[in-house]
Short mmCIF file of C-alpha atoms in Angstrom, two decimals:
data_model
loop_
_atom_site.label_atom_id
_atom_site.label_comp_id
_atom_site.label_asym_id
_atom_site.label_seq_id
_atom_site.Cartn_x
_atom_site.Cartn_y
_atom_site.Cartn_z
CA MET A 1342 154.82 12.92 32.07
CA HIS A 1343 152.75 15.47 33.94
CA ARG A 1344 150.76 12.70 35.62
CA ARG A 1345 153.96 10.92 36.68
CA SER A 1346 155.42 14.11 38.15
CA THR A 1347 152.24 14.70 40.06
CA ARG A 1348 152.34 11.17 41.45
CA LEU A 1349 155.98 11.60 42.57
CA LEU A 1350 155.11 14.89 44.19
CA LEU A 1351 152.22 13.32 46.08
CA LEU A 1352 154.41 10.43 47.22
CA SER A 1353 157.07 12.89 48.38
CA LEU A 1354 154.50 14.89 50.31
CA LEU A 1355 153.12 11.71 51.87
CA LEU A 1356 156.60 10.61 52.89
CA LEU A 1357 157.28 14.04 54.36
CA ALA A 1358 154.00 13.89 56.28
CA LEU A 1359 154.87 10.46 57.65
CA LEU A 1360 158.33 11.62 58.70
CA THR A 1361 156.87 14.71 60.34
CA ALA A 1362 154.30 12.62 62.20
CA GLY A 1363 157.00 10.18 63.27
CA ALA A 1364 159.11 13.02 64.59
CA ARG A 1365 156.20 14.39 66.58
CA LEU A 1366 155.09 11.04 67.92
CA TYR A 1367 158.46 9.48 68.71
CA LEU A 1368 161.65 11.32 67.81
CA ILE A 1369 160.99 14.63 69.54
CA PRO A 1370 159.41 13.10 72.70
CA ALA A 1371 162.27 10.60 72.90
CA ALA A 1372 164.83 13.36 72.51
CA SER A 1373 163.03 15.41 75.17
CA MET A 1374 163.15 12.46 77.58
CA ALA A 1375 166.85 11.85 76.85
CA CYS A 1376 167.66 15.52 77.36
CA GLY A 1377 165.69 15.53 80.60
CA TYR A 1378 167.55 12.48 81.85
CA SER A 1379 170.92 13.97 80.92
CA ALA A 1380 170.17 17.37 82.48
CA LYS A 1381 168.80 15.89 85.73
CA VAL A 1382 171.63 13.38 86.23
CA MET A 1383 174.29 15.97 85.44
CA ALA A 1384 172.79 18.64 87.72
CA THR A 1385 172.60 16.28 90.69
CA ALA A 1386 176.08 14.86 90.11
CA VAL A 1387 177.80 18.23 89.64
CA PHE A 1388 176.04 20.44 92.17
CA ALA A 1389 174.96 17.93 94.84
CA SER A 1390 177.87 15.50 94.62
CA GLY A 1391 180.60 17.90 93.51
CA ARG A 1392 181.65 15.72 90.58
CA ASP A 1393 183.53 16.69 87.45
CA PRO A 1394 181.12 17.22 84.50
CA ASN A 1395 183.48 15.47 82.08
CA SER A 1396 183.49 12.36 84.25
CA VAL A 1397 179.70 12.39 84.50
CA GLN A 1398 179.36 12.77 80.74
CA SER A 1399 181.86 10.03 79.87
CA ILE A 1400 180.67 7.49 82.47
CA ASP A 1401 177.20 8.16 83.88
CA LEU A 1402 175.71 9.40 80.59
CA ALA A 1403 177.44 6.96 78.28
CA GLY A 1404 175.16 4.08 77.51
CA GLY A 1405 172.82 2.32 79.87
CA ASP A 1406 169.14 1.52 79.43
CA LEU A 1407 168.57 4.67 77.38
CA ALA A 1408 171.40 4.15 74.90
CA PRO A 1409 171.95 5.13 72.19
CA ILE A 1410 169.64 8.15 72.54
CA GLU A 1411 171.46 9.78 75.44
CA LYS A 1412 174.71 9.67 73.47
CA PHE A 1413 173.22 12.33 71.18
CA THR A 1414 172.59 14.83 73.99
CA THR A 1415 174.88 17.72 74.80
CA PRO A 1416 174.72 19.00 78.41
CA VAL A 1417 176.07 22.46 79.27
CA VAL A 1418 176.75 23.26 82.93
CA HIS A 1419 175.97 26.79 84.12
CA HIS A 1420 177.72 27.35 87.45
CA ASP A 1421 176.33 30.87 87.87
CA THR A 1422 172.73 29.62 87.98
CA GLN A 1423 173.54 26.10 89.21
CA SER A 1424 171.72 24.65 86.25
CA VAL A 1425 172.34 22.27 83.35
CA THR A 1426 170.83 22.68 79.89
CA THR A 1427 170.92 19.69 77.56
CA SER A 1428 170.12 19.86 73.86
CA SER A 1429 169.56 17.34 71.09
CA LEU A 1430 168.59 17.19 67.41
CA GLY A 1431 170.77 20.16 66.57
CA GLY A 1432 169.27 22.31 69.31
CA LEU A 1433 165.66 21.58 68.32
CA VAL A 1434 165.03 20.02 71.74
CA LYS A 1435 166.36 21.51 74.99
CA ARG A 1436 165.76 20.63 78.64
CA THR A 1437 167.03 22.28 81.82
CA ALA A 1438 167.51 21.05 85.39
CA GLN A 1439 168.28 23.49 88.18
CA TYR A 1440 169.82 22.80 91.56
CA HIS A 1441 168.94 24.33 94.91
CA PRO A 1442 170.95 23.51 98.07
CA THR A 1443 167.93 22.44 100.12
CA GLN A 1444 165.84 20.94 97.30
CA GLY A 1445 168.29 19.13 95.05
CA ALA A 1446 167.96 19.21 91.27
CA THR A 1447 164.57 19.88 89.68
CA LEU A 1448 163.83 19.17 86.04
CA LEU A 1449 162.00 22.13 84.50
CA PRO A 1450 159.21 21.70 81.95
CA ARG A 1451 160.11 22.73 78.41
CA GLY A 1452 160.14 26.49 77.97
CA THR A 1453 160.02 27.20 81.70
CA PRO A 1454 162.30 29.97 83.02
CA LEU A 1455 164.82 29.23 85.74
CA LEU A 1456 163.52 29.07 89.27
CA SER A 1457 164.41 31.84 91.67
CA SER A 1458 166.84 30.37 94.16
CA SER A 1459 169.83 31.17 96.27
CA SER A 1460 173.02 31.55 94.28
CA SER A 1461 175.09 30.19 97.11
CA THR A 1462 176.50 26.73 96.83
CA SER A 1463 175.59 24.04 99.29
CA PRO A 1464 178.16 23.25 101.98
CA SER A 1465 180.26 20.15 101.67
CA PRO A 1466 178.70 17.30 103.66
CA ASP A 1467 181.96 16.97 105.56
CA THR A 1468 182.12 20.59 106.74
CA PRO A 1469 181.14 21.51 110.33
CA GLN A 1470 178.03 23.44 109.23
CA SER A 1471 176.53 20.23 107.87
CA PHE A 1472 176.16 19.00 111.46
CA SER A 1473 173.38 21.00 113.07
CA PRO A 1474 173.14 21.52 116.85
CA ALA A 1475 170.11 19.22 116.89
CA ASN A 1476 172.33 16.31 115.89
CA PRO A 1477 174.98 14.52 117.91
CA SER A 1478 178.57 15.72 117.78
CA ARG A 1479 180.61 14.78 114.74
CA ASP A 1480 183.28 13.59 117.19
CA GLN A 1481 181.09 10.73 118.38
CA LEU A 1482 181.12 7.29 116.81
CA TRP A 1483 178.73 6.60 113.95
CA PRO A 1484 175.72 6.64 113.89
CA ARG A 1485 175.47 9.35 116.55
CA GLY A 1486 178.52 11.07 115.10
CA ASN A 1487 180.75 10.71 112.09
CA GLN A 1488 183.71 8.79 113.50
CA VAL A 1489 184.32 5.12 112.78
CA GLU A 1490 186.67 2.52 114.24
CA ILE A 1491 187.11 -0.26 111.71
CA PRO A 1492 188.13 -3.61 113.26
CA HIS A 1493 190.72 -5.81 111.55
CA LEU A 1494 188.76 -8.73 110.07
CA PRO A 1495 190.88 -10.31 107.30
CA ALA A 1496 188.16 -12.54 105.85
CA LEU A 1497 185.73 -9.64 105.63
CA GLU A 1498 188.39 -7.35 104.17
CA ALA A 1499 188.94 -9.86 101.37
CA VAL A 1500 185.23 -9.88 100.49
CA VAL A 1501 185.16 -6.08 100.50
CA ALA A 1502 188.22 -5.86 98.26
CA GLU A 1503 186.64 -8.27 95.80
CA ALA A 1504 183.59 -6.01 95.57
CA PHE A 1505 185.77 -3.32 93.99
CA ALA A 1506 187.48 -5.68 91.55
CA GLU A 1507 186.52 -5.71 87.87
CA PRO A 1508 186.56 -9.34 86.70
CA ASN A 1509 184.98 -8.31 83.39
CA PRO A 1510 186.14 -4.82 82.36
CA GLU A 1511 183.77 -4.85 79.40
CA LYS A 1512 180.86 -5.10 81.82
CA PRO A 1513 182.12 -3.13 84.83
CA ARG A 1514 180.69 -3.21 88.32
CA ARG A 1515 181.78 0.33 89.24
CA THR A 1516 181.25 -0.05 92.98
CA ARG A 1517 181.41 3.48 94.39
CA ALA A 1518 180.67 3.06 98.08
CA LEU A 1519 180.38 0.15 100.47
CA ILE A 1520 179.46 0.07 104.14
CA ILE A 1521 178.90 -2.94 106.39
CA ALA A 1522 177.50 -2.29 109.85
CA ARG A 1523 176.87 -4.81 112.59
CA ASN A 1524 175.42 -4.28 116.03
CA GLY A 1525 175.05 -0.59 115.27
CA ARG A 1526 178.62 0.19 114.24
CA ILE A 1527 180.48 0.26 110.95
CA ILE A 1528 182.87 -2.68 110.59
CA ALA A 1529 183.85 -2.12 106.94
CA GLU A 1530 183.85 0.93 104.68
CA ARG A 1531 185.43 1.61 101.31
CA TYR A 1532 185.00 3.98 98.36
CA GLY A 1533 185.80 3.80 94.68
CA PRO A 1534 188.10 6.21 92.80
CA ASN A 1535 186.98 9.86 93.04
CA PHE A 1536 184.40 9.08 95.75
CA ASP A 1537 184.76 9.38 99.51
CA VAL A 1538 182.90 9.77 102.79
CA SER A 1539 181.60 13.20 101.74
CA SER A 1540 180.19 12.08 98.37
CA ARG A 1541 176.42 12.33 98.15
CA LEU A 1542 175.17 9.54 95.93
CA PRO A 1543 171.76 8.79 94.41
CA GLY A 1544 169.78 5.82 95.64
CA TRP A 1545 167.32 5.79 92.74
CA SER A 1546 164.53 3.38 93.79
CA MET A 1547 165.98 2.91 97.27
CA THR A 1548 164.10 6.18 97.80
CA LYS A 1549 160.87 4.18 97.72
CA SER A 1550 161.75 2.69 101.10
CA VAL A 1551 162.24 6.21 102.49
CA ILE A 1552 158.66 6.98 101.45
CA ASN A 1553 157.67 3.88 103.42
CA ALA A 1554 159.24 5.56 106.46
CA LEU A 1555 157.38 8.85 105.90
CA VAL A 1556 154.10 6.92 105.80
CA GLY A 1557 155.09 5.02 108.93
CA ILE A 1558 155.77 8.29 110.74
CA LEU A 1559 152.34 9.65 109.78
CA ILE A 1560 150.69 6.44 110.94
CA HIS A 1561 152.60 6.69 114.23
CA GLN A 1562 151.29 10.26 114.52
CA ASN A 1563 147.72 9.01 113.90
CA LYS A 1564 147.40 11.04 110.69
CA LEU A 1565 147.05 8.03 108.36
CA THR A 1566 146.04 4.38 108.57
CA LEU A 1567 146.85 1.49 106.25
CA GLU A 1568 143.13 1.00 105.61
CA ASP A 1569 142.58 4.54 104.34
CA ALA A 1570 140.90 4.72 100.90
CA SER A 1571 139.45 7.53 98.73
CA LEU A 1572 142.98 8.87 98.87
CA LEU A 1573 143.02 11.42 96.04
CA PRO A 1574 140.45 14.02 94.93
CA GLU A 1575 140.48 12.82 91.31
CA TRP A 1576 139.56 9.32 92.48
CA THR A 1577 136.42 10.56 94.22
CA THR A 1578 135.06 13.06 91.69
CA THR A 1579 132.54 10.54 90.42
CA PRO A 1580 130.79 8.09 92.78
CA ASP A 1581 131.56 5.03 90.68
CA ASP A 1582 135.31 5.55 90.23
CA PRO A 1583 136.84 2.16 91.24
CA ARG A 1584 140.14 3.85 92.15
CA ALA A 1585 138.47 5.18 95.29
CA ASP A 1586 138.68 1.64 96.70
CA ILE A 1587 142.50 1.56 96.55
CA THR A 1588 143.93 1.52 100.07
CA LEU A 1589 147.21 2.89 101.35
CA ASP A 1590 148.27 -0.66 102.19
CA GLN A 1591 147.71 -1.76 98.60
CA LEU A 1592 149.79 1.15 97.32
CA LEU A 1593 152.66 0.29 99.65
CA ARG A 1594 152.48 -3.32 98.44
CA MET A 1595 152.48 -2.30 94.74
CA SER A 1596 149.05 -3.92 94.35
CA SER A 1597 146.88 -0.94 93.41
CA GLY A 1598 145.79 -2.41 90.08
CA LEU A 1599 146.62 0.83 88.25
CA GLU A 1600 148.08 0.80 84.76
CA PHE A 1601 151.78 1.71 84.63
CA ASP A 1602 154.62 0.69 82.31
CA GLU A 1603 157.92 0.41 84.22
CA THR A 1604 160.20 -0.09 81.18
CA TYR A 1605 163.34 2.03 81.38
CA SER A 1606 164.62 0.92 77.98
CA ASN A 1607 161.58 2.49 76.28
CA PRO A 1608 162.02 6.28 76.08
CA LEU A 1609 158.24 6.72 75.86
CA SER A 1610 157.21 4.34 78.66
CA ASP A 1611 155.26 5.57 81.66
CA VAL A 1612 158.26 5.62 83.98
CA THR A 1613 160.60 7.52 81.65
CA THR A 1614 157.83 9.93 80.64
CA MET A 1615 156.90 10.57 84.27
CA LEU A 1616 160.43 11.14 85.53
CA PHE A 1617 161.98 13.00 82.61
CA ARG A 1618 159.20 14.68 80.64
CA LYS A 1619 156.45 15.64 83.08
CA GLY A 1620 156.47 18.49 85.58
CA ASN A 1621 154.02 16.77 87.95
CA THR A 1622 155.00 13.17 88.56
CA ALA A 1623 152.20 12.41 91.01
CA THR A 1624 149.38 13.71 88.82
CA PHE A 1625 150.70 11.80 85.81
CA ALA A 1626 150.59 8.56 87.79
CA SER A 1627 147.28 9.18 89.56
CA HIS A 1628 145.41 9.67 86.28
CA LYS A 1629 146.22 6.15 85.09
CA PRO A 1630 143.18 3.85 84.77
CA LEU A 1631 142.54 0.78 86.87
CA LEU A 1632 143.39 -2.49 85.09
CA HIS A 1633 142.78 -4.95 87.94
CA PRO A 1634 140.68 -4.90 91.11
CA PRO A 1635 142.78 -3.38 93.92
CA GLY A 1636 144.82 -5.94 95.82
CA THR A 1637 144.56 -8.72 93.22
CA ASP A 1638 147.55 -8.01 90.98
CA TRP A 1639 151.14 -7.07 91.85
CA SER A 1640 153.02 -4.71 89.54
CA TYR A 1641 156.15 -2.81 90.49
CA ALA A 1642 155.46 0.81 89.53
CA SER A 1643 157.37 3.99 90.31
CA GLY A 1644 154.17 5.90 89.71
CA THR A 1645 152.67 4.22 92.77
CA THR A 1646 155.31 5.71 95.05
CA ASN A 1647 154.80 9.19 93.65
CA ILE A 1648 151.08 8.82 94.32
CA ILE A 1649 151.97 8.02 97.95
CA SER A 1650 154.22 11.07 98.03
CA ARG A 1651 151.25 13.19 97.02
CA ILE A 1652 149.10 11.52 99.69
CA VAL A 1653 151.71 12.57 102.25
CA ARG A 1654 151.47 16.11 100.85
CA LEU A 1655 147.68 16.16 101.14
CA THR A 1656 147.84 14.77 104.68
CA LEU A 1657 150.03 17.55 106.03
CA ALA A 1658 148.84 21.05 106.89
CA ASP A 1659 150.50 22.94 104.04
CA ASP A 1660 153.34 22.78 101.55
CA ALA A 1661 155.83 24.34 103.96
CA THR A 1662 155.18 21.51 106.41
CA TYR A 1663 155.37 18.93 103.61
CA HIS A 1664 158.67 20.20 102.23
CA ALA A 1665 160.22 20.27 105.71
CA PHE A 1666 158.73 16.94 106.78
CA PRO A 1667 161.50 14.50 105.69
CA LYS A 1668 164.18 16.61 107.34
CA THR A 1669 162.40 17.48 110.57
CA GLU A 1670 160.68 14.14 111.19
CA LEU A 1671 163.15 11.64 109.74
CA PHE A 1672 166.58 12.87 108.66
CA THR A 1673 167.42 15.13 111.62
CA PRO A 1674 166.39 12.58 114.30
CA LEU A 1675 168.63 10.02 112.55
CA GLY A 1676 171.55 12.41 112.10
CA MET A 1677 171.21 12.28 108.29
CA THR A 1678 172.60 15.74 107.58
CA THR A 1679 173.26 15.22 103.86
CA ALA A 1680 170.00 13.62 102.72
CA VAL A 1681 167.66 15.38 100.28
CA ILE A 1682 164.60 14.02 98.47
CA GLU A 1683 164.50 15.97 95.24
CA ARG A 1684 161.29 17.52 93.91
CA ASP A 1685 159.47 17.79 90.63
CA TYR A 1686 158.42 21.16 89.22
CA ALA A 1687 155.04 20.94 90.97
CA GLY A 1688 156.76 20.61 94.35
CA ASN A 1689 156.14 16.89 94.89
CA PHE A 1690 158.93 14.78 96.31
CA VAL A 1691 159.94 12.33 93.58
CA GLY A 1692 159.80 9.53 96.11
CA SER A 1693 160.14 6.84 93.48
CA SER A 1694 163.65 7.73 92.43
CA PHE A 1695 165.37 10.94 93.51
CA MET A 1696 167.06 10.95 96.91
CA ILE A 1697 170.72 11.72 97.48
CA ALA A 1698 172.83 11.16 100.59
CA THR A 1699 176.28 10.08 101.66
CA ALA A 1700 176.83 6.37 102.15
CA ARG A 1701 176.93 6.85 105.91
CA ASP A 1702 173.57 8.61 105.85
CA TRP A 1703 172.02 5.89 103.68
CA ALA A 1704 173.30 3.43 106.27
CA ARG A 1705 171.83 5.52 109.09
CA PHE A 1706 168.45 5.15 107.43
CA GLY A 1707 168.83 1.38 107.19
CA LEU A 1708 169.70 1.22 110.87
CA LEU A 1709 166.24 2.62 111.68
CA TYR A 1710 164.70 -0.61 110.34
CA LEU A 1711 167.17 -2.86 112.13
CA ASN A 1712 166.12 -1.08 115.33
CA ASP A 1713 162.37 -1.51 114.65
CA GLY A 1714 161.78 2.20 114.11
CA LEU A 1715 163.90 3.59 116.94
CA THR A 1716 166.54 6.28 116.51
CA PRO A 1717 170.05 5.77 117.96
CA ALA A 1718 168.87 7.91 120.89
CA GLY A 1719 165.94 5.55 121.50
CA THR A 1720 163.16 7.79 120.17
CA ARG A 1721 160.41 5.94 118.33
CA LEU A 1722 159.79 7.29 114.81
CA LEU A 1723 157.88 4.36 113.30
CA PRO A 1724 155.01 2.38 114.83
CA GLU A 1725 156.02 -0.62 116.87
CA GLY A 1726 156.14 -3.58 114.50
CA TRP A 1727 156.50 -1.40 111.38
CA THR A 1728 159.66 -3.22 110.33
CA LYS A 1729 157.80 -6.55 110.49
CA TYR A 1730 155.00 -5.10 108.37
CA SER A 1731 157.48 -3.64 105.89
CA ARG A 1732 159.04 -7.06 105.26
CA THR A 1733 155.84 -9.13 105.28
CA PRO A 1734 155.19 -10.50 101.76
CA ALA A 1735 152.57 -8.69 99.72
CA PRO A 1736 149.71 -11.18 99.15
CA ALA A 1737 149.67 -10.55 95.39
CA ALA A 1738 153.45 -10.55 94.88
CA PRO A 1739 154.79 -13.59 92.96
CA ASN A 1740 157.03 -15.94 94.94
CA GLU A 1741 156.82 -13.65 97.99
CA ARG A 1742 159.45 -11.42 96.43
CA TYR A 1743 158.08 -8.06 97.54
CA ALA A 1744 156.70 -6.64 100.76
CA ALA A 1745 155.78 -2.99 101.45
CA HIS A 1746 158.21 -0.86 99.43
CA PHE A 1747 161.00 -3.29 100.34
CA TRP A 1748 162.21 -6.33 98.40
CA LEU A 1749 162.36 -9.77 99.99
CA ARG A 1750 164.16 -11.36 97.06
CA LEU A 1751 165.99 -9.35 94.45
CA ARG A 1752 165.36 -9.82 90.75
CA PRO A 1753 167.15 -13.04 89.81
CA PRO A 1754 169.71 -12.89 86.98
CA SER A 1755 168.92 -14.77 83.80
CA ASN A 1756 169.04 -18.57 83.70
CA ASP A 1757 172.38 -18.66 81.89
CA ASP A 1758 174.11 -16.88 84.77
CA PRO A 1759 176.19 -19.36 86.80
CA ASP A 1760 175.88 -17.08 89.83
CA LYS A 1761 172.10 -16.94 89.84
CA THR A 1762 172.02 -18.67 93.24
CA PRO A 1763 173.60 -17.08 96.33
CA ALA A 1764 176.70 -18.83 97.70
CA ALA A 1765 174.67 -19.69 100.81
CA PRO A 1766 171.03 -19.14 101.77
CA LEU A 1767 170.32 -15.86 103.51
CA PRO A 1768 168.41 -15.76 106.81
CA PRO A 1769 164.64 -15.74 106.27
CA ASP A 1770 164.24 -12.26 107.75
CA THR A 1771 166.50 -10.66 105.11
CA PHE A 1772 165.00 -7.75 103.17
CA HIS A 1773 166.39 -5.17 100.78
CA MET A 1774 166.20 -1.66 99.45
CA ALA A 1775 167.10 -1.69 95.75
CA GLY A 1776 167.68 0.95 93.10
CA HIS A 1777 168.53 1.45 89.43
CA GLU A 1778 172.07 0.61 88.30
CA GLY A 1779 173.05 -1.40 91.35
CA GLN A 1780 172.05 0.49 94.50
CA TYR A 1781 171.37 -1.88 97.41
CA LEU A 1782 170.86 -1.77 101.14
CA THR A 1783 170.43 -5.27 102.59
CA LEU A 1784 169.08 -5.66 106.13
CA ILE A 1785 169.30 -8.84 108.22
CA PRO A 1786 167.73 -8.17 111.65
CA SER A 1787 168.60 -11.61 113.09
CA GLU A 1788 172.28 -10.87 112.43
CA HIS A 1789 172.04 -7.18 113.37
CA LEU A 1790 173.65 -6.67 109.96
CA LEU A 1791 173.41 -3.93 107.35
CA ILE A 1792 175.09 -4.11 103.92
CA LEU A 1793 175.11 -0.98 101.75
CA ARG A 1794 176.43 -1.01 98.20
CA LEU A 1795 176.24 1.98 95.82
CA GLY A 1796 177.58 2.03 92.30
CA LEU A 1797 176.91 2.34 88.59
CA THR A 1798 176.30 -1.23 87.43
CA ARG A 1799 174.49 -1.44 84.10
CA TYR A 1800 174.87 -5.19 83.59
CA PRO A 1801 172.79 -7.24 86.08
CA LYS A 1802 175.17 -10.19 85.84
CA SER A 1803 178.07 -8.02 87.01
CA TRP A 1804 176.76 -7.75 90.58
CA ASN A 1805 174.82 -10.22 92.72
CA GLN A 1806 173.86 -8.52 95.97
CA GLU A 1807 172.40 -11.64 97.55
CA LYS A 1808 175.53 -13.65 96.86
CA PHE A 1809 177.62 -10.77 98.20
CA ALA A 1810 175.56 -10.72 101.41
CA ALA A 1811 176.00 -14.49 101.77
CA ASN A 1812 179.78 -14.09 101.34
CA ILE A 1813 179.82 -11.44 104.06
CA LEU A 1814 178.00 -13.75 106.46
CA SER A 1815 180.54 -16.49 105.69
CA ALA A 1816 183.42 -14.08 106.29
CA LEU A 1817 181.97 -12.94 109.60
CA ALA A 1818 181.64 -16.57 110.66
CA LYS A 1819 185.38 -16.95 110.05
CA ASN A 1820 186.30 -13.68 111.74
CA PRO A 1821 183.71 -12.97 114.44
CA GLU A 1822 184.02 -9.62 116.12
#
């Protein structure tokens, strides 16, 4: 009997050890990631976009790629410190994100005290103070100002209305903002319930294309070249480190050869760990080993963009210059008064994923590429021909789907989707910005056309951006301006 009791005790201790190890290796890290996601999304939505926390909790944080883990997180909004603390596992795991008017929401490492910041709230994007003297008057037509004159185009209006319909309520589209601009002016604009012209919305991976622009500006200023290599100190510490051969061009084309797991449904993948568990996104990505010779293998990786963001930081004189750079060199010249690229705790711009702006400001950015790098005032920000480079297929990309931080063809829906093919072929010069949960900015230079769609679409089959763009072209053929 004594021997049997001893055996049961040992088995119980072994089981306890296994459960403890499992909690340390998976459960607690997964809960930390989920809490980080919840805190960051809530902080941006409440303090940057002015949204109701209950709506964010019941819609934005209900399900998605990270379900069911994020359903077990409890975010608490602290208006006095403009922060959100999210807990899980009965309070065992807690994460905090804090908002600053000029920096956006920053996810703090576990156990880190709140950042010192201004207690004032950021002005509404639609208030006069959001238009600085350096920008054109708000009374001018978009893009130089904030006025629009929408023409009556019945065929186009029907396509726009359909974009806000919900043909399958169980798999909603949730279109939140839509802008169509042609020949430099907005010809259609509409917003979903509880969103309007002043709503700042996240672009998720559309931010990658903004990093493309920052690199283009530095190249135009002769501070970088596409052929630059030996880009990071940790890649040149030892003389035989193969990562030193990676060029800036290969990074922009997602062909660095670095290891990186871009699986959002895995709470412990590289991308979820980088964005929602680590305080230094760029360092996490830059320490990944090389799996393939640079330039030989294409792999879409958010870590790549955050490496580029750090390269931009190292290129500029100091951190003050770096943190001001997007606003002074890109946003202000374009009149983008509401745009902010949010930072990680180490001060890096999270260029892979975290930029917010109103729909009109996102569209202003797209217009820069339709105008081959010129501002509405005619000032050149990007090198001549940069748009052509940005939409030239990456040599290693399969089926010429990707260029230089822009998509040429969006991810096709699964084979059982009857709408997997656009209603009509798009012009060959079409290229796209694309982000998580259905953020798209489609650019067609030959048509002088820009199509922006922002939303919360968790089911890929619920929205087909390429088909939507083809329908817009058909509508414009019926109702030319």
